Amino acid sequence: MLYFKTAGESHGKCLIAIIEGFPAGVFIDTPVINDELKRRQGGMGRGGRMQIEDDSVEILCGIRKNTTIGSPLCLMIKNRDHKIDELPAVIRPRPGHADLSGVIKYHEQDARNILERASARETAARVAAGAVAKILLASFGIVVFGYVQGIGGITSDKFLHRKDLDVARAIRDKSPLYCIDQGIEDKIVEKIRQTAEKGDSLGGVIEVITYGLPVGLGSHTQWDLKLDARLAYAVMSIQAIKGVELGMGCNAAKRFGSEVHDEIFYEKPRQNKPVTGGFRRRTNNAGGIEGGISNGEPVVVRAYMKPIPTLKKPLRSVDLLTKEPIAATYERSDVCAVPAASVVCEAMVAFEIARAFLEKFGTDSIDEVRRNYEGYLCNI
Ligand code: EPS
């Protein structure tokens, strides 16, 4: 089964992602991965670290002539700011970070040994793995698109149709906030500026939409096979994400069933079999998943990110050695990493979708996956 693990510390030598279960025969275009890594480094609100790093991937194993051969893939991103052995001890744990719980759990006195791995620097490796998954999905016409819906309570209510995707992508890729709604940008930019001046930080809301996914991924038969649960797990595992919802999400709890569920219609397909087999919905409050199974509508995942815990104007904490009150540690940090996190959410959604896709259609070779996929579509 497809999965990946990461290794690496924030100021260690490098970050690694090892991907297993990826089919043979897929051409891996390294610049495509690098574009995603660059996007993750950007966005307004990033701190000094991103001026130092210049993330790019080296594929150490698992390919021949840039094409996968079915063996594990090992992706490496070097850290320019590699100084882990010289860094001072951290004894003033930051509220909201892994510092305090980590030192207690691992019987450490220096939170550096915790934060180096807890740091969101690790997400560069996730983005590289997600980019590989996106290459696979794209060859089946499946597009995963993430953007920032809001920051610091300023939120867009713009709805994204697939037909508008290219325009939205162009807007997002020019936006310093990775938004698709230019109407909210100025207010957010101002809020980030003011927040930086105050020495504080900001969170936000991210939406990731997957278009072109066939009906039938995930399963109702077991709790850990349900696609919505798996996506929530994958996205919730990202540093600073505190909530995940699908489609109408939490708002559905306030409404009548008749206002929530997406009525079913049918239109006989004319030529190619659509990914829904001809069944159609006029609404998508379910976010493309019913009973833990994709229903062929766009899969809509929303993630809620808390403000980053490293604050220039630090909160109160306690010295780990003396147990005396003291301000929490501050070295340098991002004021707002919501745009970067949108790239990470996109990567995690893409990877989990690719996992469910290969579970259904096989994992050995891309030709076999394609045969199974096309055969399945003919029969729905
Ligand atoms: C992070 C602290 C900052 C961030 C980092 C996450 O790094 P540093 O401590 O080196 O200034 O910039 O994020 C990244 C390095 C990255 O690549 O996203 C933290 O403590 O979580």
Short mmCIF file of C-alpha atoms and ligand atoms in Angstrom, two decimals:
data_model
loop_
_atom_site.label_atom_id
_atom_site.label_comp_id
_atom_site.label_asym_id
_atom_site.label_seq_id
_atom_site.Cartn_x
_atom_site.Cartn_y
_atom_site.Cartn_z
CA MET A 1 0.00 0.00 0.00
CA LEU A 2 1.18 3.53 -0.77
CA TYR A 3 2.55 5.42 2.21
CA PHE A 4 5.33 7.79 3.13
CA LYS A 5 7.42 8.63 6.17
CA THR A 6 9.60 11.64 6.75
CA ALA A 7 12.88 12.11 8.62
CA GLY A 8 14.90 15.19 9.44
CA GLU A 9 15.23 18.03 11.92
CA SER A 10 14.65 21.73 11.29
CA HIS A 11 18.35 22.63 11.49
CA GLY A 12 19.76 19.18 10.68
CA LYS A 13 21.53 18.23 7.46
CA CYS A 14 18.43 17.56 5.39
CA LEU A 15 14.84 16.41 5.23
CA ILE A 16 13.90 13.06 3.75
CA ALA A 17 10.66 11.55 2.49
CA ILE A 18 10.55 7.82 1.74
CA ILE A 19 7.60 6.74 -0.36
CA GLU A 20 6.66 3.08 -0.65
CA GLY A 21 4.07 1.41 -2.84
CA PHE A 22 4.34 3.84 -5.74
CA PRO A 23 3.73 2.16 -9.13
CA ALA A 24 6.48 1.57 -11.68
CA GLY A 25 6.49 3.47 -14.95
CA VAL A 26 5.67 7.01 -13.79
CA PHE A 27 7.88 9.79 -15.16
CA ILE A 28 8.86 12.06 -12.27
CA ASP A 29 9.54 15.58 -13.37
CA THR A 30 11.80 17.06 -10.67
CA PRO A 31 11.01 20.72 -11.58
CA VAL A 32 7.34 19.99 -10.83
CA ILE A 33 8.32 18.98 -7.27
CA ASN A 34 10.58 22.02 -6.96
CA ASP A 35 7.79 24.39 -7.99
CA GLU A 36 5.73 23.08 -5.08
CA LEU A 37 8.66 23.44 -2.69
CA LYS A 38 9.12 27.05 -3.79
CA ARG A 39 5.45 27.75 -3.30
CA ARG A 40 5.64 26.36 0.24
CA GLN A 41 8.49 28.72 1.04
CA GLY A 42 6.53 31.76 -0.03
CA GLY A 43 3.50 33.75 1.02
CA MET A 44 3.26 36.90 3.09
CA GLY A 45 4.09 36.55 6.78
CA ARG A 46 7.13 34.29 6.50
CA GLY A 47 10.12 35.05 8.71
CA GLY A 48 13.89 35.17 8.26
CA ARG A 49 14.41 31.44 7.78
CA MET A 50 12.87 31.43 4.33
CA GLN A 51 15.44 34.01 3.19
CA ILE A 52 18.12 31.45 3.98
CA GLU A 53 16.61 28.31 2.49
CA ASP A 54 16.31 27.52 -1.21
CA ASP A 55 14.42 24.24 -1.16
CA SER A 56 14.89 21.81 -4.01
CA VAL A 57 14.62 18.04 -4.16
CA GLU A 58 17.16 15.37 -4.96
CA ILE A 59 15.69 11.96 -5.74
CA LEU A 60 18.21 9.57 -4.22
CA CYS A 61 16.57 6.23 -4.99
CA GLY A 62 13.65 4.58 -6.71
CA ILE A 63 13.98 5.95 -10.24
CA ARG A 64 15.85 5.10 -13.42
CA LYS A 65 15.97 7.67 -16.22
CA ASN A 66 13.55 9.78 -14.17
CA THR A 67 10.97 7.00 -14.19
CA THR A 68 9.81 5.03 -11.15
CA ILE A 69 10.73 1.35 -11.01
CA GLY A 70 8.44 0.25 -8.18
CA SER A 71 11.10 0.39 -5.46
CA PRO A 72 10.95 2.87 -2.56
CA LEU A 73 11.52 6.48 -3.54
CA CYS A 74 13.83 8.54 -1.36
CA LEU A 75 13.49 12.30 -1.70
CA MET A 76 15.97 14.65 -0.05
CA ILE A 77 15.83 18.40 0.58
CA LYS A 78 18.98 19.94 2.03
CA ASN A 79 18.85 22.48 4.86
CA ARG A 80 21.06 25.48 4.26
CA ASP A 81 20.61 26.54 7.87
CA HIS A 82 22.29 23.38 9.11
CA LYS A 83 23.60 24.20 12.58
CA ILE A 84 21.82 21.83 14.92
CA ASP A 85 24.91 21.05 17.02
CA GLU A 86 25.69 24.72 17.66
CA LEU A 87 22.24 25.86 18.69
CA PRO A 88 21.60 26.86 22.32
CA ALA A 89 19.38 24.89 24.69
CA VAL A 90 15.73 25.92 24.90
CA ILE A 91 14.53 25.96 28.49
CA ARG A 92 11.62 28.40 28.23
CA PRO A 93 8.85 26.32 26.58
CA ARG A 94 6.48 28.15 24.20
CA PRO A 95 2.77 27.78 24.96
CA GLY A 96 1.18 26.06 21.98
CA HIS A 97 4.37 24.36 20.76
CA ALA A 98 5.43 20.76 21.49
CA ASP A 99 8.20 22.05 23.80
CA LEU A 100 6.76 21.31 27.25
CA SER A 101 4.84 18.09 26.61
CA GLY A 102 7.81 16.84 24.59
CA VAL A 103 10.46 17.40 27.25
CA ILE A 104 8.31 15.73 29.89
CA LYS A 105 7.45 12.76 27.67
CA TYR A 106 11.04 12.17 26.45
CA HIS A 107 12.67 12.99 29.78
CA GLU A 108 14.70 15.85 28.28
CA GLN A 109 15.89 19.09 29.84
CA ASP A 110 16.41 20.86 26.53
CA ALA A 111 13.31 21.51 24.41
CA ARG A 112 15.63 21.89 21.39
CA ASN A 113 15.59 18.08 21.18
CA ILE A 114 11.83 18.25 20.74
CA LEU A 115 11.27 21.37 18.66
CA GLU A 116 13.79 20.45 16.01
CA ARG A 117 11.53 17.65 14.86
CA ALA A 118 8.20 19.25 15.80
CA SER A 119 9.04 22.27 13.62
CA ALA A 120 7.00 22.86 10.49
CA ARG A 121 10.24 22.67 8.55
CA GLU A 122 9.33 18.98 8.26
CA THR A 123 6.48 19.91 5.95
CA ALA A 124 8.94 20.51 3.09
CA ALA A 125 9.35 16.71 2.93
CA ARG A 126 5.58 16.27 2.95
CA VAL A 127 5.21 18.69 0.05
CA ALA A 128 7.79 16.75 -1.97
CA ALA A 129 5.87 13.49 -1.34
CA GLY A 130 2.58 15.19 -2.18
CA ALA A 131 4.01 16.52 -5.44
CA VAL A 132 4.87 12.95 -6.48
CA ALA A 133 1.28 11.92 -5.67
CA LYS A 134 -0.02 14.86 -7.71
CA ILE A 135 2.02 13.77 -10.73
CA LEU A 136 0.26 10.38 -10.58
CA LEU A 137 -3.20 11.87 -10.08
CA ALA A 138 -2.75 14.41 -12.88
CA SER A 139 -2.22 11.58 -15.37
CA PHE A 140 -5.80 10.49 -14.56
CA GLY A 141 -7.21 14.00 -14.87
CA ILE A 142 -7.44 14.44 -11.10
CA VAL A 143 -6.53 17.92 -9.89
CA VAL A 144 -5.92 18.88 -6.26
CA PHE A 145 -6.11 22.61 -5.64
CA GLY A 146 -5.47 24.33 -2.31
CA TYR A 147 -5.89 27.99 -1.47
CA VAL A 148 -6.25 30.31 1.49
CA GLN A 149 -9.87 31.10 2.28
CA GLY A 150 -9.15 33.49 5.10
CA ILE A 151 -6.60 34.79 7.59
CA GLY A 152 -7.15 36.29 11.03
CA GLY A 153 -10.95 36.21 10.76
CA ILE A 154 -11.11 37.90 7.32
CA THR A 155 -12.63 35.19 5.16
CA SER A 156 -13.82 34.87 1.57
CA ASP A 157 -17.14 33.26 0.69
CA LYS A 158 -16.18 32.83 -2.97
CA PHE A 159 -17.27 29.48 -4.42
CA LEU A 160 -14.86 27.77 -6.81
CA HIS A 161 -16.37 25.95 -9.84
CA ARG A 162 -14.13 23.65 -11.81
CA LYS A 163 -14.67 25.74 -14.95
CA ASP A 164 -13.03 28.68 -13.13
CA LEU A 165 -10.05 26.67 -11.93
CA ASP A 166 -7.47 28.04 -14.38
CA VAL A 167 -8.42 31.64 -13.57
CA ALA A 168 -8.37 30.87 -9.84
CA ARG A 169 -4.94 29.26 -10.14
CA ALA A 170 -3.57 32.31 -11.93
CA ILE A 171 -4.97 34.61 -9.21
CA ARG A 172 -3.69 32.37 -6.41
CA ASP A 173 -0.22 32.11 -7.87
CA LYS A 174 0.10 35.89 -8.07
CA SER A 175 -1.39 36.51 -4.63
CA PRO A 176 1.03 37.01 -1.70
CA LEU A 177 -1.63 35.28 0.42
CA TYR A 178 -2.45 32.41 -1.98
CA CYS A 179 -6.07 33.65 -2.00
CA ILE A 180 -8.43 33.41 -4.96
CA ASP A 181 -10.53 36.39 -3.84
CA GLN A 182 -8.77 39.69 -4.49
CA GLY A 183 -11.56 41.44 -2.58
CA ILE A 184 -10.17 40.42 0.81
CA GLU A 185 -6.46 40.78 0.11
CA ASP A 186 -5.83 44.37 1.14
CA LYS A 187 -7.54 43.89 4.50
CA ILE A 188 -5.51 40.74 5.23
CA VAL A 189 -2.22 42.30 4.14
CA GLU A 190 -2.88 45.19 6.53
CA LYS A 191 -3.78 42.80 9.34
CA ILE A 192 -0.56 40.80 8.87
CA ARG A 193 1.47 44.05 8.95
CA GLN A 194 -0.19 45.23 12.14
CA THR A 195 0.21 41.80 13.72
CA ALA A 196 3.94 41.74 12.91
CA GLU A 197 4.34 45.16 14.52
CA LYS A 198 2.62 43.91 17.66
CA GLY A 199 4.90 40.85 17.81
CA ASP A 200 1.92 38.53 17.48
CA SER A 201 0.88 35.81 15.00
CA LEU A 202 -2.15 34.85 12.88
CA GLY A 203 -3.95 31.69 11.79
CA GLY A 204 -6.49 31.09 9.06
CA VAL A 205 -8.65 28.84 6.95
CA ILE A 206 -7.50 26.73 4.00
CA GLU A 207 -9.62 24.91 1.44
CA VAL A 208 -8.41 22.03 -0.73
CA ILE A 209 -10.64 20.85 -3.57
CA THR A 210 -10.03 17.68 -5.56
CA TYR A 211 -11.67 17.58 -8.99
CA GLY A 212 -12.07 14.55 -11.23
CA LEU A 213 -12.05 11.86 -8.56
CA PRO A 214 -14.12 8.82 -9.56
CA VAL A 215 -16.96 7.53 -7.46
CA GLY A 216 -15.89 4.61 -5.24
CA LEU A 217 -12.67 5.53 -3.39
CA GLY A 218 -12.55 4.73 0.32
CA SER A 219 -15.00 2.34 1.92
CA HIS A 220 -17.98 2.26 4.28
CA THR A 221 -16.94 -1.19 5.56
CA GLN A 222 -14.41 -0.21 8.24
CA TRP A 223 -13.73 2.94 10.28
CA ASP A 224 -10.19 3.37 9.07
CA LEU A 225 -11.07 2.90 5.40
CA LYS A 226 -13.49 5.82 5.23
CA LEU A 227 -12.07 8.43 2.89
CA ASP A 228 -13.34 11.43 4.86
CA ALA A 229 -11.78 10.09 8.06
CA ARG A 230 -8.50 9.44 6.29
CA LEU A 231 -8.37 12.91 4.80
CA ALA A 232 -9.13 14.44 8.19
CA TYR A 233 -6.30 12.41 9.76
CA ALA A 234 -3.83 13.40 7.05
CA VAL A 235 -4.66 17.11 7.27
CA MET A 236 -5.00 17.25 11.06
CA SER A 237 -1.46 15.82 11.31
CA ILE A 238 -0.05 19.05 9.84
CA GLN A 239 1.62 21.35 12.35
CA ALA A 240 -0.82 23.97 13.75
CA ILE A 241 -3.98 22.54 12.12
CA LYS A 242 -6.69 22.41 14.79
CA GLY A 243 -9.80 21.55 12.79
CA VAL A 244 -10.76 19.79 9.58
CA GLU A 245 -14.16 19.56 7.92
CA LEU A 246 -15.62 18.28 4.65
CA GLY A 247 -18.12 20.10 2.48
CA MET A 248 -20.64 21.96 4.59
CA GLY A 249 -18.83 20.53 7.62
CA CYS A 250 -19.74 21.87 11.06
CA ASN A 251 -22.45 24.15 9.62
CA ALA A 252 -24.53 21.06 8.76
CA ALA A 253 -25.15 20.57 12.48
CA LYS A 254 -27.28 23.74 12.56
CA ARG A 255 -29.55 22.83 9.62
CA PHE A 256 -32.43 20.56 8.62
CA GLY A 257 -31.61 17.37 6.75
CA SER A 258 -33.57 18.65 3.75
CA GLU A 259 -31.19 21.63 3.57
CA VAL A 260 -28.06 19.53 3.83
CA HIS A 261 -28.27 16.41 1.68
CA ASP A 262 -27.48 16.59 -2.02
CA GLU A 263 -30.40 15.31 -4.12
CA ILE A 264 -29.63 12.73 -6.81
CA PHE A 265 -30.30 13.16 -10.54
CA TYR A 266 -29.31 11.17 -13.61
CA GLU A 267 -28.30 12.17 -17.10
CA LYS A 268 -27.42 9.46 -19.62
CA PRO A 269 -23.75 9.96 -20.57
CA ARG A 270 -23.32 10.86 -24.23
CA GLN A 271 -19.74 9.78 -24.97
CA ASN A 272 -17.05 9.10 -22.40
CA LYS A 273 -18.21 7.68 -19.10
CA PRO A 274 -18.02 10.44 -16.50
CA VAL A 275 -16.44 9.69 -13.12
CA THR A 276 -19.93 9.68 -11.56
CA GLY A 277 -21.36 7.21 -14.08
CA GLY A 278 -23.98 9.81 -15.10
CA PHE A 279 -25.42 10.42 -11.63
CA ARG A 280 -25.43 14.10 -10.80
CA ARG A 281 -25.91 16.47 -7.88
CA ARG A 282 -26.87 20.10 -8.01
CA THR A 283 -25.30 20.78 -4.62
CA ASN A 284 -22.20 19.38 -2.94
CA ASN A 285 -22.76 19.88 0.77
CA ALA A 286 -21.34 16.41 1.41
CA GLY A 287 -18.01 17.60 0.04
CA GLY A 288 -17.81 14.70 -2.41
CA ILE A 289 -17.92 11.89 0.15
CA GLU A 290 -20.92 9.90 1.43
CA GLY A 291 -20.58 6.93 3.78
CA GLY A 292 -16.80 7.25 3.63
CA ILE A 293 -16.85 6.70 -0.19
CA SER A 294 -16.17 9.32 -2.86
CA ASN A 295 -19.33 10.06 -4.86
CA GLY A 296 -17.69 11.61 -7.93
CA GLU A 297 -18.36 15.22 -6.91
CA PRO A 298 -15.41 17.47 -6.00
CA VAL A 299 -13.90 16.51 -2.64
CA VAL A 300 -13.83 19.65 -0.49
CA VAL A 301 -11.59 19.64 2.59
CA ARG A 302 -11.32 22.68 4.86
CA ALA A 303 -8.56 23.09 7.43
CA TYR A 304 -8.38 25.54 10.32
CA MET A 305 -4.91 26.66 11.35
CA LYS A 306 -4.10 28.21 14.70
CA PRO A 307 -1.72 31.19 14.96
CA ILE A 308 1.91 30.10 15.18
CA PRO A 309 3.04 29.67 18.82
CA THR A 310 6.45 31.37 18.52
CA LEU A 311 5.69 34.99 19.42
CA LYS A 312 8.03 37.98 19.24
CA LYS A 313 6.11 39.35 22.21
CA PRO A 314 6.25 36.11 24.17
CA LEU A 315 3.59 34.66 26.45
CA ARG A 316 4.25 33.69 30.05
CA SER A 317 6.04 30.41 30.66
CA VAL A 318 8.18 28.65 33.27
CA ASP A 319 11.95 28.00 33.27
CA LEU A 320 12.38 24.24 32.91
CA LEU A 321 15.36 24.19 35.30
CA THR A 322 14.42 26.70 38.04
CA LYS A 323 10.63 26.37 37.62
CA GLU A 324 10.48 30.16 38.00
CA PRO A 325 8.07 32.24 35.85
CA ILE A 326 9.73 33.59 32.71
CA ALA A 327 8.79 34.73 29.19
CA ALA A 328 8.72 31.98 26.53
CA THR A 329 11.61 31.55 24.10
CA TYR A 330 11.79 33.67 20.96
CA GLU A 331 14.47 33.34 18.29
CA ARG A 332 12.82 34.21 15.00
CA SER A 333 9.61 33.00 13.44
CA ASP A 334 6.87 33.47 10.89
CA VAL A 335 4.03 35.88 11.71
CA CYS A 336 1.64 33.93 9.50
CA ALA A 337 2.32 30.68 7.68
CA VAL A 338 -1.22 30.07 6.41
CA PRO A 339 -0.24 30.45 2.71
CA ALA A 340 2.59 27.94 3.18
CA ALA A 341 0.26 25.60 5.08
CA SER A 342 -2.18 25.66 2.15
CA VAL A 343 0.55 24.05 0.02
CA VAL A 344 1.10 21.44 2.73
CA CYS A 345 -2.64 20.72 3.02
CA GLU A 346 -2.79 20.29 -0.74
CA ALA A 347 0.11 17.83 -0.57
CA MET A 348 -1.41 15.77 2.25
CA VAL A 349 -4.81 15.61 0.54
CA ALA A 350 -3.13 14.60 -2.73
CA PHE A 351 -1.16 11.85 -1.04
CA GLU A 352 -4.16 10.39 0.77
CA ILE A 353 -6.28 10.54 -2.40
CA ALA A 354 -3.49 8.81 -4.36
CA ARG A 355 -3.37 6.14 -1.65
CA ALA A 356 -7.10 5.47 -1.93
CA PHE A 357 -6.84 5.55 -5.74
CA LEU A 358 -4.09 2.93 -5.85
CA GLU A 359 -5.88 0.77 -3.29
CA LYS A 360 -8.76 0.53 -5.73
CA PHE A 361 -6.84 0.24 -8.98
CA GLY A 362 -3.59 -1.59 -8.06
CA THR A 363 -0.06 -0.44 -7.34
CA ASP A 364 2.46 -2.47 -9.34
CA SER A 365 2.69 -0.68 -12.66
CA ILE A 366 1.02 2.41 -14.05
CA ASP A 367 -0.23 0.43 -17.07
CA GLU A 368 -2.06 -1.97 -14.80
CA VAL A 369 -3.51 0.91 -12.77
CA ARG A 370 -4.78 2.50 -15.96
CA ARG A 371 -6.34 -0.72 -17.27
CA ASN A 372 -8.15 -1.24 -13.98
CA TYR A 373 -9.27 2.38 -13.84
CA GLU A 374 -10.63 2.40 -17.38
CA GLY A 375 -12.31 -0.99 -16.93
CA TYR A 376 -13.98 0.25 -13.76
CA LEU A 377 -15.28 3.43 -15.41
CA CYS A 378 -16.82 1.35 -18.22
CA ASN A 379 -18.83 -0.59 -15.68
CA ILE A 380 -20.34 2.12 -13.51
C1 EPS B 1 9.39 26.93 12.91
C2 EPS B 1 10.25 28.01 13.13
C3 EPS B 1 10.90 28.76 12.02
C4 EPS B 1 10.06 28.58 10.77
C5 EPS B 1 9.94 27.09 10.57
C6 EPS B 1 8.99 26.52 11.57
O1 EPS B 1 12.19 28.26 11.70
P1 EPS B 1 13.50 28.80 12.45
O2 EPS B 1 13.35 28.32 13.86
O3 EPS B 1 14.66 28.17 11.75
O4 EPS B 1 13.47 30.29 12.32
O5 EPS B 1 10.55 29.28 9.67
O6 EPS B 1 9.48 26.78 9.29
C7 EPS B 1 10.41 26.39 8.40
C8 EPS B 1 11.71 26.39 8.61
C9 EPS B 1 9.84 25.96 7.13
O7 EPS B 1 10.59 25.50 6.24
O8 EPS B 1 8.60 26.05 6.98
C10 EPS B 1 8.84 26.16 14.03
O9 EPS B 1 9.33 26.32 15.13
O10 EPS B 1 7.91 25.37 13.83
#
